[in-house]
Short mmCIF file of C-alpha atoms in Angstrom, two decimals:
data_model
loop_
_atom_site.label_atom_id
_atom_site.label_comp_id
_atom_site.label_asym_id
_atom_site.label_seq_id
_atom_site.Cartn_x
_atom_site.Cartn_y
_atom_site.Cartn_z
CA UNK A 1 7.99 66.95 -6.86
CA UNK A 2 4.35 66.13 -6.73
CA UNK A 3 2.88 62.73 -7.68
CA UNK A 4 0.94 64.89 -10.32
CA UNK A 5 4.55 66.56 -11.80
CA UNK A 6 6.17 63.06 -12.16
CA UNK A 7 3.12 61.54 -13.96
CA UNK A 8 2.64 64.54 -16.25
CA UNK A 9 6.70 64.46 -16.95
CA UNK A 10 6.47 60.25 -17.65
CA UNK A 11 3.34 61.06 -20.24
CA UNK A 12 5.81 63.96 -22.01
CA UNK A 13 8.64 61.44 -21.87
CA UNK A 14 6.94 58.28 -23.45
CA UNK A 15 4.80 60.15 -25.89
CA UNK A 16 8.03 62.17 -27.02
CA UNK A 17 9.51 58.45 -27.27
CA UNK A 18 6.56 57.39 -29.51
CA UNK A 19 7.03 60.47 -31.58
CA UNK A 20 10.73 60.34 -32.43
CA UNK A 21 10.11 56.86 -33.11
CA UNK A 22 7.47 57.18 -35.72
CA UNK A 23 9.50 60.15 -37.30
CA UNK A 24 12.15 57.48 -37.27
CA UNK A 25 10.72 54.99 -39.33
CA UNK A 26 9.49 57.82 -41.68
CA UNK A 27 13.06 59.40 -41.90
CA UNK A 28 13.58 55.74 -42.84
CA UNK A 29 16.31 54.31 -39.64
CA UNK A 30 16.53 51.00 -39.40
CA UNK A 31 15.03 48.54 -36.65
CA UNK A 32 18.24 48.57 -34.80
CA UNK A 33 18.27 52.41 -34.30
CA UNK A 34 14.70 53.44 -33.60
CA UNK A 35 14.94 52.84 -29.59
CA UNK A 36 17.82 54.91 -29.52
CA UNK A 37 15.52 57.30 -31.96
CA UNK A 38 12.94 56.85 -28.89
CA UNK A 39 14.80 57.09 -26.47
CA UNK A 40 16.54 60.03 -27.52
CA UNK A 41 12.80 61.83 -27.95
CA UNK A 42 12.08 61.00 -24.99
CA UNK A 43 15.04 62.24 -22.97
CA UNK A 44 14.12 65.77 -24.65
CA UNK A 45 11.28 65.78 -23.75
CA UNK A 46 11.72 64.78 -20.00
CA UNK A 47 13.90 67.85 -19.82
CA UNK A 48 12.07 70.31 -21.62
CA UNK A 49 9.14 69.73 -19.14
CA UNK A 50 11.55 69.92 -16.12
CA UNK A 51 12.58 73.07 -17.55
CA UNK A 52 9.05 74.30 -17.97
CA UNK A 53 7.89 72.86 -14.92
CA UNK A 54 10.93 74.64 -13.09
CA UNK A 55 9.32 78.31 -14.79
CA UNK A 56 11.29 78.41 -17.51
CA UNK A 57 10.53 79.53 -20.87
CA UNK A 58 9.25 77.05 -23.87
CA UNK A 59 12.80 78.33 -25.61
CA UNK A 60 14.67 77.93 -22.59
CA UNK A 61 13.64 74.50 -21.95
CA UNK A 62 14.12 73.31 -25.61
CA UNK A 63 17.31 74.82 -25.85
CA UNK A 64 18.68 72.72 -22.84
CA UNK A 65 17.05 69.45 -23.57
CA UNK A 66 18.70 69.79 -27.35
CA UNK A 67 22.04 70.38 -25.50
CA UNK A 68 21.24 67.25 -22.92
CA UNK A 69 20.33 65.00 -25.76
CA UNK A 70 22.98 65.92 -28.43
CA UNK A 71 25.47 65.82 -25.02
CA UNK A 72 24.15 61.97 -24.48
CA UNK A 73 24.34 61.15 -28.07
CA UNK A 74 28.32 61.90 -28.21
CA UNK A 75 28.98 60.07 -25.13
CA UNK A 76 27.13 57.16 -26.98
CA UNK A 77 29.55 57.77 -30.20
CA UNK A 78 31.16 54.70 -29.65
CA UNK A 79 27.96 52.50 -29.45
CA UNK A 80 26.28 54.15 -32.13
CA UNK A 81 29.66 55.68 -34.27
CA UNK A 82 29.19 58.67 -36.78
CA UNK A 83 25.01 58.75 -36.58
CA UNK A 84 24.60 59.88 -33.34
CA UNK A 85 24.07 63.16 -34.61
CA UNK A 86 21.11 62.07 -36.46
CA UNK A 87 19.70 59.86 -33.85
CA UNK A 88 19.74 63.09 -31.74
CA UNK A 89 18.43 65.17 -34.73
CA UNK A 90 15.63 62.40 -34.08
CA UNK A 91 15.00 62.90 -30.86
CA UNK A 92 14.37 66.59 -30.65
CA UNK A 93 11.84 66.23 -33.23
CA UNK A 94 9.12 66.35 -31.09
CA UNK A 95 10.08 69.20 -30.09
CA UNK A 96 9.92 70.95 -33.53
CA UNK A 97 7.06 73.35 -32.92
CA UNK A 98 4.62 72.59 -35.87
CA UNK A 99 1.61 73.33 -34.05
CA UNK A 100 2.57 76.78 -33.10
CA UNK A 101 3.71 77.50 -36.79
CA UNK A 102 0.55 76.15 -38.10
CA UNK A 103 -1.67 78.47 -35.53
CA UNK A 104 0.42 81.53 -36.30
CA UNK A 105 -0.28 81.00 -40.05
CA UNK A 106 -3.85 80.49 -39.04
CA UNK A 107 -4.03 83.51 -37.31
CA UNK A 108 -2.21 85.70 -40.27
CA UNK A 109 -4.78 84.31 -42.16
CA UNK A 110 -7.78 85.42 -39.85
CA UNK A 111 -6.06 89.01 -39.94
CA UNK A 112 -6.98 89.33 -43.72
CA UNK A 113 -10.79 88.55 -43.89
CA UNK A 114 -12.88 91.35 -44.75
CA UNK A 115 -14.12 92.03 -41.02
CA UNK A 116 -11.37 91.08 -38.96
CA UNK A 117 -12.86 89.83 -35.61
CA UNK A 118 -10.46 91.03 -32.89
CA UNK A 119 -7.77 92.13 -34.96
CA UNK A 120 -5.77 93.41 -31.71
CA UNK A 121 -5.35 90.52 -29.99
CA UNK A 122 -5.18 87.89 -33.30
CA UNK A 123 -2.30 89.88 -34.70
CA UNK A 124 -0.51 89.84 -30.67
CA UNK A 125 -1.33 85.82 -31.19
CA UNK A 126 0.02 85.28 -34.54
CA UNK A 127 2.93 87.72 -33.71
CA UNK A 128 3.68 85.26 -30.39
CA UNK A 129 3.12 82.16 -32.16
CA UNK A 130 5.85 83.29 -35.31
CA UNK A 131 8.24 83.88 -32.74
CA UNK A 132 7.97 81.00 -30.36
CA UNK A 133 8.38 78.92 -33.94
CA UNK A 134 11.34 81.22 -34.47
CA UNK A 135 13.22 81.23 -31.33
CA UNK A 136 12.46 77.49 -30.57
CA UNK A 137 13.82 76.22 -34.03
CA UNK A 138 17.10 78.29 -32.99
CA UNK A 139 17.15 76.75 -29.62
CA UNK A 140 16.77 72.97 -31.06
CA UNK A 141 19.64 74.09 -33.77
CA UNK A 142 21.70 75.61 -31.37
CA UNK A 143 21.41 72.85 -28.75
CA UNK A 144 22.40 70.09 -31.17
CA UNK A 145 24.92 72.43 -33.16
CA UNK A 146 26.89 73.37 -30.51
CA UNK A 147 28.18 70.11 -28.36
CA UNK A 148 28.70 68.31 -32.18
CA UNK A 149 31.05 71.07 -32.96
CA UNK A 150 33.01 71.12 -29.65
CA UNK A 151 33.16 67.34 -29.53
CA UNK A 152 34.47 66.98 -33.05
CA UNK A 153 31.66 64.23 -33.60
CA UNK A 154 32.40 62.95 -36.99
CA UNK A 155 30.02 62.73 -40.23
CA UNK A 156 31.83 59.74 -41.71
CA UNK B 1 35.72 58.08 -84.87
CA UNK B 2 38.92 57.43 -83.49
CA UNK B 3 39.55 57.79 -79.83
CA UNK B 4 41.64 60.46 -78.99
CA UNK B 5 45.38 59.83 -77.92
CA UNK B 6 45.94 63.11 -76.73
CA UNK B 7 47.10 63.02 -73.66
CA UNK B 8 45.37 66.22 -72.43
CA UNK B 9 42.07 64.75 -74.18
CA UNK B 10 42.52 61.50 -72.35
CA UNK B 11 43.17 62.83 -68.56
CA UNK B 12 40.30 65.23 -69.29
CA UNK B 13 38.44 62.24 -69.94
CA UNK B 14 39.40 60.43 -66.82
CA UNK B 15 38.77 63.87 -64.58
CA UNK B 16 35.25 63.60 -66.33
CA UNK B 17 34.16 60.16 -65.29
CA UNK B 18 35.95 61.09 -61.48
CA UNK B 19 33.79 64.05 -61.66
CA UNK B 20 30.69 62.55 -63.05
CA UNK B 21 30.69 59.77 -60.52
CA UNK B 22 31.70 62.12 -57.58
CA UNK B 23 28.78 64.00 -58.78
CA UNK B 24 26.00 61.08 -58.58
CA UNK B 25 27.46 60.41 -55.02
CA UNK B 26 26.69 63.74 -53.72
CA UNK B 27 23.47 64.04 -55.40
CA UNK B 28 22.41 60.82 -53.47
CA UNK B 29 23.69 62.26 -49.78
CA UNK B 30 21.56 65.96 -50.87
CA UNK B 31 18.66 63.56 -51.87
CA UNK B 32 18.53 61.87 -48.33
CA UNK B 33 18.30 64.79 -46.58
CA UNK B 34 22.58 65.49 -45.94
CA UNK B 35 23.41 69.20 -44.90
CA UNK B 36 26.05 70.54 -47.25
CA UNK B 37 28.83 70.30 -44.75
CA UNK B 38 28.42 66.60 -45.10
CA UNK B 39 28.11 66.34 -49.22
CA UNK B 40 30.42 68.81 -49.52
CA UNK B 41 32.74 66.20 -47.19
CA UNK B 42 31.42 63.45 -48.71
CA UNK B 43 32.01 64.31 -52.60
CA UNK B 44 35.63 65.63 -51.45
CA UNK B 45 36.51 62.27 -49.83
CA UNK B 46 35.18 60.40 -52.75
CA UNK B 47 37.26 62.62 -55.67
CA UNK B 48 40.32 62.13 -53.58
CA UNK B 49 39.89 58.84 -53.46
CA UNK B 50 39.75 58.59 -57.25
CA UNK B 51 43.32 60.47 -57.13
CA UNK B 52 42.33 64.13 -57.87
CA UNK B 53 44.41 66.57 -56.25
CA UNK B 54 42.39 69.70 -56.15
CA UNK B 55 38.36 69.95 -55.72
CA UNK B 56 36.07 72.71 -55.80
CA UNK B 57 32.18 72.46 -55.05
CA UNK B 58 29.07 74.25 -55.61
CA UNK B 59 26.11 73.45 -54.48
CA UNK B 60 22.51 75.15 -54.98
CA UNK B 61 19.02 73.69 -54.19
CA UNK B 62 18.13 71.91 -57.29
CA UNK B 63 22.09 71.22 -58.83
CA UNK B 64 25.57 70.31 -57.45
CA UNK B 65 28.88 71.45 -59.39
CA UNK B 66 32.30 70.45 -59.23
CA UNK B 67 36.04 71.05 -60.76
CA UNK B 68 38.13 68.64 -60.43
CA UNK B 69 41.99 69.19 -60.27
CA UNK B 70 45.17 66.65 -61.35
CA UNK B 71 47.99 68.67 -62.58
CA UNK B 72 47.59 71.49 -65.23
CA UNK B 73 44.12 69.59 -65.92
CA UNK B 74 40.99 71.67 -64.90
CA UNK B 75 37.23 70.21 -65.51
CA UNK B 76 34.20 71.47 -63.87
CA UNK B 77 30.75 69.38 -64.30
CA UNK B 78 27.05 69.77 -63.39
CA UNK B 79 24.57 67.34 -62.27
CA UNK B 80 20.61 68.14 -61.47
CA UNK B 81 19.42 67.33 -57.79
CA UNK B 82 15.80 65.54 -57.25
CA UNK B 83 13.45 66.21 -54.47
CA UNK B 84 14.68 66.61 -51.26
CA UNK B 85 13.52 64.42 -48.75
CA UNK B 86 14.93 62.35 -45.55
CA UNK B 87 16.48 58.28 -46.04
CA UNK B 88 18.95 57.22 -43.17
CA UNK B 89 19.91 54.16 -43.86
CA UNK B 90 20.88 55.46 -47.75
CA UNK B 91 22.47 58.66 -46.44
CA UNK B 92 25.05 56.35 -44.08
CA UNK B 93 25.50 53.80 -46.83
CA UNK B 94 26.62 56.77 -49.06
CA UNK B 95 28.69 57.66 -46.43
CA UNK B 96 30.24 54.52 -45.78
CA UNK B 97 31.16 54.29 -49.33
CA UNK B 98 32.67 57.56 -49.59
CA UNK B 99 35.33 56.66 -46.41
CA UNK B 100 35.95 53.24 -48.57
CA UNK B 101 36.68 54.84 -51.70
CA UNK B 102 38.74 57.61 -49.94
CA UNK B 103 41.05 54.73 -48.56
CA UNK B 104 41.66 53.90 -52.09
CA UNK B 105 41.55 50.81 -54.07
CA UNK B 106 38.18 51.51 -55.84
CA UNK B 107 37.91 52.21 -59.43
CA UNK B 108 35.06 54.69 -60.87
CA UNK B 109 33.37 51.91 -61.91
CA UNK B 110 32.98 49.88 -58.95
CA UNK B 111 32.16 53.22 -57.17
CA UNK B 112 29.28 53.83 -59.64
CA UNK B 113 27.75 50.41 -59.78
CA UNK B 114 27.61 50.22 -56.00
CA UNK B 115 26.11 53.81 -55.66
CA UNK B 116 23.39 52.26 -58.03
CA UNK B 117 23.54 49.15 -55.94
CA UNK B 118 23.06 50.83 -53.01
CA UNK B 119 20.22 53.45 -54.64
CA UNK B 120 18.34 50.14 -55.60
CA UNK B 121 18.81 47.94 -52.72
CA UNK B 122 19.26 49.52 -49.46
CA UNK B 123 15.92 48.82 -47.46
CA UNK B 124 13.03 50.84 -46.98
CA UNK B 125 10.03 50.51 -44.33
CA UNK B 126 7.38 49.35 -45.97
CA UNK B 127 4.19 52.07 -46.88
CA UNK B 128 1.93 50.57 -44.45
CA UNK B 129 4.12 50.56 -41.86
CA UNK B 130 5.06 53.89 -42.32
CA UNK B 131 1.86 55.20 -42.43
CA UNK B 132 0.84 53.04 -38.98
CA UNK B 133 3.79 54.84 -37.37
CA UNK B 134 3.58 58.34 -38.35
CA UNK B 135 -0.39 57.92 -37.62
CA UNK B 136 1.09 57.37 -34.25
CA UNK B 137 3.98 59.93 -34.12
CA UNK B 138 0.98 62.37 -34.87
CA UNK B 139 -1.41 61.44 -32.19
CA UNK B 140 1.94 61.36 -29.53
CA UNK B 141 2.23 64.85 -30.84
CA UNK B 142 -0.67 65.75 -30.30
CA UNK B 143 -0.91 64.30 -26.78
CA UNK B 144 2.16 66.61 -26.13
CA UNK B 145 0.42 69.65 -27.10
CA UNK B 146 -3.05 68.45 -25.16
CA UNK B 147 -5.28 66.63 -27.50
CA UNK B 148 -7.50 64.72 -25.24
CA UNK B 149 -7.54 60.48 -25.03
CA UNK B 150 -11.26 60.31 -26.87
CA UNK B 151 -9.38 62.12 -30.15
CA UNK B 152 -6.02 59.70 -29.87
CA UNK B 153 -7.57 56.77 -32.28
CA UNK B 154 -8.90 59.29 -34.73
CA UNK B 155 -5.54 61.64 -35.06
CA UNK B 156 -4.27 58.15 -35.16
CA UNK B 157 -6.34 57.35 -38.35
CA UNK B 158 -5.93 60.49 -40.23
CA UNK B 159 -2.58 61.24 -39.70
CA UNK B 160 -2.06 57.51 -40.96
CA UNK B 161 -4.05 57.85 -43.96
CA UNK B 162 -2.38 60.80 -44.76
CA UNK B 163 0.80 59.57 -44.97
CA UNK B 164 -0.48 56.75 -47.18
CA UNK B 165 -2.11 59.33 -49.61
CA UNK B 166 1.04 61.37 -49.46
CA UNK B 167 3.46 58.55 -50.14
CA UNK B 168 1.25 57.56 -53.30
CA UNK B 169 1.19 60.86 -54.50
CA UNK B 170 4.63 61.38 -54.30
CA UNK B 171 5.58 58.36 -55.98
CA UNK B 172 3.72 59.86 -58.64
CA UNK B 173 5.34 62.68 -58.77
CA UNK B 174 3.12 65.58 -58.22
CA UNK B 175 4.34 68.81 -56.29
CA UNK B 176 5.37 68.76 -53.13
CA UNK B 177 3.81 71.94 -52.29
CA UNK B 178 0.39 70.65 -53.73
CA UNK B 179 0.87 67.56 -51.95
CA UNK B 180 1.26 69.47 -48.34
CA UNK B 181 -1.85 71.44 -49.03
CA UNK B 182 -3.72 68.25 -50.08
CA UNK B 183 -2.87 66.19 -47.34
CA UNK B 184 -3.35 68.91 -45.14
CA UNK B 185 -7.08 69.23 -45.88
CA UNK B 186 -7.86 65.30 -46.00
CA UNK B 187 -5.80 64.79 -42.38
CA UNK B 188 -7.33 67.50 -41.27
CA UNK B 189 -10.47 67.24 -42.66
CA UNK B 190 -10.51 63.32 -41.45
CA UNK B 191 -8.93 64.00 -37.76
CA UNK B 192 -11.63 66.63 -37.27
CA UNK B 193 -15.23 64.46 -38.29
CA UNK B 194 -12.88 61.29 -35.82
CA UNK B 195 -12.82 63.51 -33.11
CA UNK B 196 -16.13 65.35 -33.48
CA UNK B 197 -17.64 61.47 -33.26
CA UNK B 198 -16.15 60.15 -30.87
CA UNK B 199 -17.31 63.50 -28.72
CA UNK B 200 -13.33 64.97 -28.39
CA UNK B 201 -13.44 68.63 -26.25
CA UNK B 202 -10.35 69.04 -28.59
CA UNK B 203 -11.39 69.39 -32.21
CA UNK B 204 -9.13 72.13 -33.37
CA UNK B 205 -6.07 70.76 -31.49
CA UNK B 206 -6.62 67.22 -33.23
CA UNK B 207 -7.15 68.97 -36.82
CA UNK B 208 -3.98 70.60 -36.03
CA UNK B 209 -2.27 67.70 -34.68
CA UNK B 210 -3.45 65.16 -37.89
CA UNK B 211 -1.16 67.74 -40.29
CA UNK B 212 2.23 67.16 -38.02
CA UNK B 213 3.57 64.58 -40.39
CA UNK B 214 4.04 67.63 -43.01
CA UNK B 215 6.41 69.37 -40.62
CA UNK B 216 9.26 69.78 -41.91
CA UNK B 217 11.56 69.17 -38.99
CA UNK B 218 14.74 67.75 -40.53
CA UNK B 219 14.88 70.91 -43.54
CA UNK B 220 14.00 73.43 -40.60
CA UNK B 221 17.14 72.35 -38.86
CA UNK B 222 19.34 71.83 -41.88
CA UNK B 223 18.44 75.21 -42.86
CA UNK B 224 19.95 76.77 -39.91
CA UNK B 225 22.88 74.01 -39.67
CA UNK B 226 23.51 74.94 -43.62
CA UNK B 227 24.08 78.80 -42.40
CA UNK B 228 26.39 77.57 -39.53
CA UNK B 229 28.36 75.72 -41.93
CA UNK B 230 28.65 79.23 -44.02
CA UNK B 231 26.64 78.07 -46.78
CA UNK B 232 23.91 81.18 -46.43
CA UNK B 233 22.22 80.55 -50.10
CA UNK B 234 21.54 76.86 -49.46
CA UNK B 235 20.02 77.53 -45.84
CA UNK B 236 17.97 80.27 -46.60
CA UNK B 237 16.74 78.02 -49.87
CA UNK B 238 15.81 75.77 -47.18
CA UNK B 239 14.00 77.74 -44.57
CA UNK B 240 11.84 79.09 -47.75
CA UNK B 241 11.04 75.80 -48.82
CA UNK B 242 10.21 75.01 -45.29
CA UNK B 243 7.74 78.17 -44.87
CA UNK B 244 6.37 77.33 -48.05
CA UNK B 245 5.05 73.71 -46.99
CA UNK B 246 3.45 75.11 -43.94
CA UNK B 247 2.05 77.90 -45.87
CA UNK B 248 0.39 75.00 -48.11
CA UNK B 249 -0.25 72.94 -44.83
CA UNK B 250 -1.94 75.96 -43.46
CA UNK B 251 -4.26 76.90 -46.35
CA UNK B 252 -5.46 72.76 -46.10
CA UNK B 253 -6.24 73.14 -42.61
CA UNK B 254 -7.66 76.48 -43.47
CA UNK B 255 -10.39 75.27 -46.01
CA UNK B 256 -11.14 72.53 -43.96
CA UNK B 257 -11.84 74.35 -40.55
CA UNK B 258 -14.54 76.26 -43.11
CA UNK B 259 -15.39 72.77 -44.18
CA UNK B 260 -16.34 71.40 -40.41
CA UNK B 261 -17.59 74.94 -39.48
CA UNK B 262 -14.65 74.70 -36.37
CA UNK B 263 -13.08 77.63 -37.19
CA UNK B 264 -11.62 79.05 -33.62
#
């Protein structure tokens, strides 16, 4: 790993720490939580740039680093108890893809001016966009869905 | 009048007030942002706990039923749900009540002054700080998704003020939808002129990344978790909800791309 790859996957980590943090407080956690909320983000997003540094597809990637970080937050169940589902919930926030949603909505938009300026390619974008949004809100459902349910982690 | 002696009228009565109360419980968990696995769990715990023997739940976007069961007695109430948004620390207080009440030992009355207790009292982050910290969730986003360093203060900026504008209008009470496309425009419009000043190479990306707080991230992922859980209706309420505030977010960004002349 180049000197390049490690800083790039330290700036994804910390500002996917900062993130889940700030979604935190929003989401309303208290003090005592938000590190783990930050933490949390930025575990997902150290792996999801592995993953896409490795080749791998944006879906791919999200789908293991929602697996990695609900995975971490059960083994933490006894530290944190019944809301280490949501403090992993919290974590892959960053990773919700809000940006591409908001560019493929941009681009449907573009498609029905009067004079359409490359139709062709806009529609390919929008229809790329739409589906990353799709397939990378599965993978982030998915990913935290399925260790809960295997582990048994409780709600209460 | 006189009160009833009847003892059908009076354990309807009682099934009532454990239904009522069961009620305002899970309308507090769907408030803060609780899939329906977890209310549904939640309300159960809580009616057992009050010494019903058989419940049944409903539960739709905007109302939560229930019957409640105790020997040949059958009642079934309704109770209105508010907006939905996210609140942690009152979703595991809820929660924590509903596992004390389930062990027994709590009357309705207790149970219902301590869910308004709870409603009233449990802590929230104060505006200003939540508008400092989303500001800066936004710009982190936005670093993510390559916003450059000259645009970080101003993403900072709008997507601060536009939490503060959003939480005031809320509080007043105006439509969420309206709200998203509002705040959409004045983050956007406000993260664009910041990073056209300070020189950013990155205009559209930092319009783009100003709007983030409106994602909804939490009712995107209940939506699906809802289906999982086989409660279809709910989830797919959800995920419509959840297109419909970036359809709103979209049209803000929209008119103010046209407004900046940064249309891509």
């Amino acid at each position: 790993m180049t000197m390049d790859a490690i800083l790039h996957l330290l700036h994804q980590a910390l500002f996917g720490g900062i993130a889940a943090m700030g979604f935190g407080v929003l989401f309303n956690f208290g003090f005592r939580l938000l590190p783990w909320c930050g933490a949390a983000g930025a575990l997902a997003l150290a792996v999801r740039t592995l993953g896409l540094d490795d080749g791998w597809s944006l879906e791919a990637a999200t789908f293991a680093a929602a697996i990695v970080t609900s995975c971490s937050a059960s083994v933490l169940r006894r530290a944190l108890g019944p809301v280490c589902n949501a403090v992993a919930l919290a974590g892959c926030i960053p990773m919700v893809p809000g940006a591409f949603f908001g560019q493929a909505l941009l681009s449907f938009f573009a498609l029905t001016a009067p004079n359409p300026v490359n139709a062709d390619q806009t529609i390919v974008l929008a229809i790329e966009y739409i589906l990353r949004v799709i397939f990378t809100l599965g993978a982030i459902g998915a990913g935290l869905a399925i260790p809960a349910h295997l582990l048994k982690n409780r709600e209460f | 009048m006189e009160p009833s002696s009847d003892p059908v009228v009076v354990r309807h009565r009682e099934l009532e007030r454990f239904a009522n109360a069961t009620l305002k419980a899970g309308r507090i968990l769907m408030e803060c942002g609780a899939s329906v696995h977890v209310v549904h769990e939640g309300m159960t715990m809580i009616a057992r706990g009050f010494g019903v023997e058989g419940v049944g739940i409903r539960s739709g976007y905007a109302s939560l039923a229930i019957t409640v069961t105790a020997g040949d007695n059958t009642i079934t109430r309704m109770i209105s749900v508010g907006r939905h948004a996210v609140n942690h620390r009152l979703d595991q207080a809820v929660r924590a009540l509903a596992v004390r009440v389930s062990k027994g030992g709590m009357t309705v009355e207790e149970t219902e002054t301590e869910l308004v207790r709870l409603a009233r009292e449990t802590p929230r982050h104060a505006p200003w700080f939540v508008a400092l910290a989303v500001g800066l969730a936004c710009t982190a986003f936005g670093r993510l998704f390559g916003v450059d360093w000259a645009a970080f203060l101003p993403v900072w900026a709008a997507g601060g003020i536009g939490q503060y504008i959003r939480h005031q209008l809320l509080h007043r009470g105006v439509n969420v939808f309206i709200v998203a496309g509002t705040i959409a425009f004045i983050a956007a419009t406000l993260g664009g002129l910041g990073a056209m000043a300070v020189g950013s190479k990155t205009i559209n990306l930092a319009m783009m990344a100003s709007i983030l707080l409106l994602v909804p991230g939490v009712p995107a992922t209940n939506a699906q978790t809802d289906i999982m859980d086989g409660y279809p209706t709910m989830g797919s309420a959800r995920a419509v909800t959840v297109l419909m505030i970036m359809v709103f977010a979209a049209t803000g960004v929209w008119l103010a791309e046209a407004l900046l002349g940064v249309r891509a």
